[in-house]
Short mmCIF file of C-alpha atoms in Angstrom, two decimals:
data_model
loop_
_atom_site.label_atom_id
_atom_site.label_comp_id
_atom_site.label_asym_id
_atom_site.label_seq_id
_atom_site.Cartn_x
_atom_site.Cartn_y
_atom_site.Cartn_z
CA MET A 137 -132.85 44.11 19.07
CA LYS A 138 -129.74 45.58 17.46
CA ILE A 139 -129.57 46.40 13.57
CA LEU A 140 -126.19 46.63 10.94
CA SER A 141 -127.04 49.64 9.48
CA VAL A 142 -124.31 50.37 6.14
CA ASP A 143 -125.28 53.65 4.33
CA ILE A 144 -122.22 53.91 0.71
CA GLY A 145 -121.81 57.46 0.31
CA THR A 146 -119.53 59.08 -2.60
CA THR A 147 -116.67 59.69 -0.26
CA ASN A 148 -117.84 57.07 2.14
CA LEU A 149 -119.23 54.00 3.65
CA LYS A 150 -120.47 54.00 7.31
CA ALA A 151 -121.86 51.22 8.73
CA SER A 152 -123.01 51.22 12.52
CA VAL A 153 -124.53 48.43 14.65
CA VAL A 154 -127.57 50.08 16.68
CA LYS A 155 -129.62 48.41 19.38
CA VAL A 156 -133.21 49.37 19.43
CA GLU A 157 -135.11 49.56 23.09
CA ASP A 158 -138.24 50.78 23.46
CA SER A 159 -137.82 54.50 23.03
CA LYS A 160 -134.61 54.26 22.67
CA LEU A 161 -130.62 53.84 20.59
CA GLU A 162 -127.60 53.80 21.36
CA VAL A 163 -125.02 53.09 18.74
CA LEU A 164 -123.27 49.71 19.79
CA GLU A 165 -120.19 50.79 17.32
CA SER A 166 -119.44 53.05 14.39
CA ILE A 167 -116.68 51.83 11.31
CA THR A 168 -115.71 54.27 8.53
CA GLU A 169 -114.33 53.12 5.27
CA ARG A 170 -113.03 55.91 2.71
CA ILE A 171 -114.36 54.59 -1.56
CA PRO A 172 -111.21 55.42 -3.45
CA PRO A 173 -112.37 57.60 -6.42
CA GLU A 174 -111.03 56.20 -10.07
CA THR A 175 -110.05 59.76 -12.53
CA LEU A 176 -108.44 57.87 -15.42
CA GLU A 177 -109.46 60.44 -17.77
CA PRO A 178 -110.73 63.94 -18.36
CA GLY A 179 -114.21 64.17 -16.18
CA ALA A 180 -114.46 60.51 -15.21
CA TYR A 181 -114.73 59.84 -10.91
CA GLU A 182 -115.85 56.55 -10.80
CA HIS A 183 -115.79 53.83 -8.48
CA ASN A 184 -114.51 50.33 -8.13
CA PRO A 185 -117.72 47.62 -7.85
CA LYS A 186 -115.28 44.97 -6.53
CA VAL A 187 -113.54 48.01 -4.42
CA VAL A 188 -117.22 48.62 -1.96
CA GLU A 189 -118.26 44.76 -2.83
CA ASN A 190 -115.01 44.05 -0.05
CA LEU A 191 -115.42 47.20 1.42
CA PHE A 192 -119.23 46.29 2.36
CA ALA A 193 -118.49 42.55 2.64
CA LYS A 194 -115.32 43.49 5.13
CA VAL A 195 -117.69 45.63 7.64
CA VAL A 196 -120.06 43.97 7.79
CA LYS A 197 -118.39 40.86 9.20
CA HIS A 198 -117.05 42.61 11.78
CA LEU A 199 -119.92 44.63 12.76
CA SER A 200 -121.19 40.45 12.79
CA ALA A 201 -119.73 40.11 15.86
CA TRP A 202 -122.79 41.38 17.76
CA ARG A 203 -124.63 39.06 15.50
CA PRO A 204 -127.25 42.26 14.53
CA GLU A 205 -130.69 40.60 13.58
CA ALA A 206 -131.59 43.31 10.25
CA VAL A 207 -129.28 44.61 7.93
CA SER A 208 -130.55 48.45 6.16
CA LEU A 209 -128.89 48.91 3.11
CA SER A 210 -129.01 53.19 1.76
CA THR A 211 -126.52 53.48 -1.57
CA TYR A 212 -125.34 56.94 -2.85
CA LEU A 213 -128.17 58.00 -6.03
CA PHE A 214 -127.24 58.20 -9.40
CA GLY A 215 -124.16 55.99 -10.18
CA ALA A 216 -125.19 52.65 -12.79
CA VAL A 217 -123.08 50.07 -13.29
CA PHE A 218 -123.28 48.44 -16.40
CA VAL A 219 -122.58 44.33 -16.47
CA ASP A 220 -122.63 40.82 -17.95
CA GLU A 221 -125.03 38.67 -17.96
CA ALA A 222 -123.94 36.53 -15.38
CA GLY A 223 -123.76 39.99 -14.00
CA ASN A 224 -120.83 40.97 -13.48
CA PRO A 225 -119.20 45.02 -13.87
CA LEU A 226 -118.34 45.51 -17.17
CA THR A 227 -117.34 49.47 -16.06
CA ASN A 228 -116.38 50.39 -13.05
CA ILE A 229 -119.87 52.46 -11.47
CA ILE A 230 -119.93 55.87 -12.87
CA THR A 231 -121.16 58.03 -9.83
CA TRP A 232 -123.36 61.59 -9.85
CA MET A 233 -119.99 63.62 -9.89
CA ASP A 234 -118.63 62.19 -13.90
CA GLU A 235 -119.15 64.50 -16.54
CA ARG A 236 -118.60 62.84 -19.04
CA PRO A 237 -122.71 61.64 -19.92
CA LEU A 238 -123.09 65.77 -20.45
CA GLU A 239 -122.15 64.52 -23.98
CA ALA A 240 -125.42 62.77 -24.57
CA LEU A 241 -127.28 66.00 -23.13
CA GLY A 242 -127.98 66.52 -26.56
CA GLY A 243 -130.05 63.88 -27.89
CA LEU A 244 -132.25 63.30 -25.18
CA ARG A 245 -133.52 67.70 -25.58
CA THR A 246 -136.22 66.77 -27.93
CA TYR A 247 -137.37 64.69 -25.29
CA ALA A 248 -136.41 67.15 -21.99
CA GLY A 249 -140.41 67.69 -21.02
CA GLU A 250 -141.62 64.77 -21.28
CA LEU A 251 -139.27 63.13 -19.60
CA TYR A 252 -139.81 65.58 -17.04
CA ARG A 253 -143.43 64.58 -16.97
CA ARG A 254 -143.02 60.98 -16.99
CA THR A 255 -140.03 60.57 -14.72
CA GLY A 256 -140.11 63.85 -11.85
CA CYS A 257 -136.05 64.29 -13.55
CA PRO A 258 -134.95 67.38 -15.43
CA LEU A 259 -132.73 67.60 -18.33
CA ILE A 260 -129.47 66.47 -16.10
CA HIS A 261 -126.27 64.10 -16.97
CA ILE A 262 -126.33 62.59 -13.94
CA TYR A 263 -128.42 60.50 -13.87
CA ALA A 264 -128.54 56.97 -15.46
CA LEU A 265 -130.18 57.32 -18.62
CA PRO A 266 -127.33 60.07 -19.99
CA LYS A 267 -124.88 57.12 -19.14
CA ILE A 268 -126.33 54.83 -20.91
CA LEU A 269 -126.07 56.79 -23.79
CA TRP A 270 -122.84 58.29 -23.04
CA LEU A 271 -121.75 54.95 -22.85
CA LYS A 272 -123.51 53.73 -26.28
CA LYS A 273 -121.70 56.80 -28.17
CA ALA A 274 -118.01 55.85 -26.69
CA ARG A 275 -118.08 52.54 -25.42
CA ARG A 276 -118.93 50.49 -28.34
CA GLU A 277 -118.15 47.99 -27.73
CA VAL A 278 -118.16 47.03 -23.82
CA PHE A 279 -121.98 48.36 -24.81
CA ALA A 280 -122.01 45.61 -27.14
CA ARG A 281 -121.67 42.92 -24.53
CA VAL A 282 -124.31 44.60 -21.82
CA LYS A 283 -127.06 42.98 -20.36
CA GLY A 284 -128.06 44.64 -17.17
CA VAL A 285 -127.85 48.69 -15.61
CA TRP A 286 -127.77 48.73 -12.55
CA ASP A 287 -127.14 50.97 -9.36
CA ALA A 288 -124.89 50.51 -6.56
CA LYS A 289 -127.33 49.36 -4.21
CA SER A 290 -128.70 46.30 -7.40
CA TYR A 291 -125.36 45.35 -7.57
CA LEU A 292 -124.39 44.94 -3.51
CA MET A 293 -127.95 42.40 -3.98
CA HIS A 294 -127.30 40.65 -6.79
CA ARG A 295 -124.07 39.81 -3.99
CA LEU A 296 -126.34 38.89 -0.86
CA VAL A 297 -129.10 36.77 -2.78
CA GLY A 298 -128.76 36.62 -6.10
CA GLU A 299 -131.33 39.04 -7.94
CA ALA A 300 -130.59 42.40 -8.49
CA LEU A 301 -133.14 44.62 -7.17
CA THR A 302 -133.30 48.03 -5.62
CA ASP A 303 -136.44 50.03 -4.34
CA LEU A 304 -138.94 52.99 -6.17
CA SER A 305 -137.39 55.44 -4.98
CA THR A 306 -133.87 54.46 -5.43
CA ALA A 307 -134.91 53.91 -9.05
CA SER A 308 -136.85 57.23 -9.17
CA GLY A 309 -133.61 59.04 -8.11
CA THR A 310 -130.92 57.17 -10.02
CA PHE A 311 -132.20 56.00 -13.87
CA GLN A 312 -133.90 59.33 -15.05
CA ILE A 313 -136.33 55.86 -16.79
CA LEU A 314 -139.04 55.50 -13.83
CA ASN A 315 -142.34 56.29 -13.89
CA ILE A 316 -143.49 57.99 -11.82
CA HIS A 317 -147.15 57.84 -11.93
CA THR A 318 -147.44 53.92 -12.20
CA LEU A 319 -144.10 53.32 -10.51
CA ARG A 320 -142.98 50.74 -13.72
CA TRP A 321 -139.70 51.48 -15.67
CA ASP A 322 -140.81 54.03 -18.21
CA GLY A 323 -142.00 53.28 -21.68
CA LEU A 324 -140.58 56.42 -24.06
CA ALA A 325 -138.12 56.35 -21.84
CA LEU A 326 -136.50 52.95 -22.36
CA GLU A 327 -136.87 53.97 -25.52
CA LEU A 328 -134.86 56.76 -26.12
CA ALA A 329 -131.53 54.68 -23.41
CA GLY A 330 -132.73 51.59 -26.41
CA ILE A 331 -132.30 49.03 -23.56
CA ASP A 332 -135.09 46.37 -22.30
CA GLU A 333 -136.61 46.48 -19.26
CA LYS A 334 -134.79 43.06 -18.55
CA ALA A 335 -131.64 44.62 -17.79
CA LEU A 336 -133.01 46.56 -15.02
CA PRO A 337 -133.73 46.60 -11.91
CA LYS A 338 -136.16 44.25 -10.77
CA LEU A 339 -138.64 47.37 -8.50
CA LEU A 340 -139.72 46.65 -4.51
CA GLU A 341 -141.17 48.75 -2.12
CA GLY A 342 -138.20 49.89 0.59
CA ASP A 343 -139.51 47.33 3.03
CA SER A 344 -140.29 45.03 1.11
#
């Protein structure tokens, strides 16, 4: 069996075709593409989602010559991209290296303990929740048009299958909104974010 595996990291996109036969693995071909960051203002560290999408399509098209029978996709955690009703990006993907959401932590401090108990995420600016609060304050005209808050994986899945899908592990590590006890989007975190759960990706098990 041949598997095409794509890993999208904060610095590079890496892809390989691996042949699996009995207990043996053979790497048939590998590609690495750098993902250029966009740092247009102090503290910013973003990825253009169209650039990520095009790099993904480029490597998949090239490695498809090996005729893989399955595709595996992994993406970095903590990235948030805000989209309109059609799923078109209104912002870049705001990565974990972006420091601007630090401004939003003060409004979450009162709820830090309860959020940690519910989501397993400490009060750190890298998560999507402070990114939502930051964008709501700093880019009001943009936030008024937002219909979806997605991670990098669900953005690409929307492009692939027409639906924003993400796995529980990625959701738990990225958003600070997933309740780790119920494995559903958390009511308190949604209330603090000021969004409806329909704005977030559909949750699935990783092997679904």
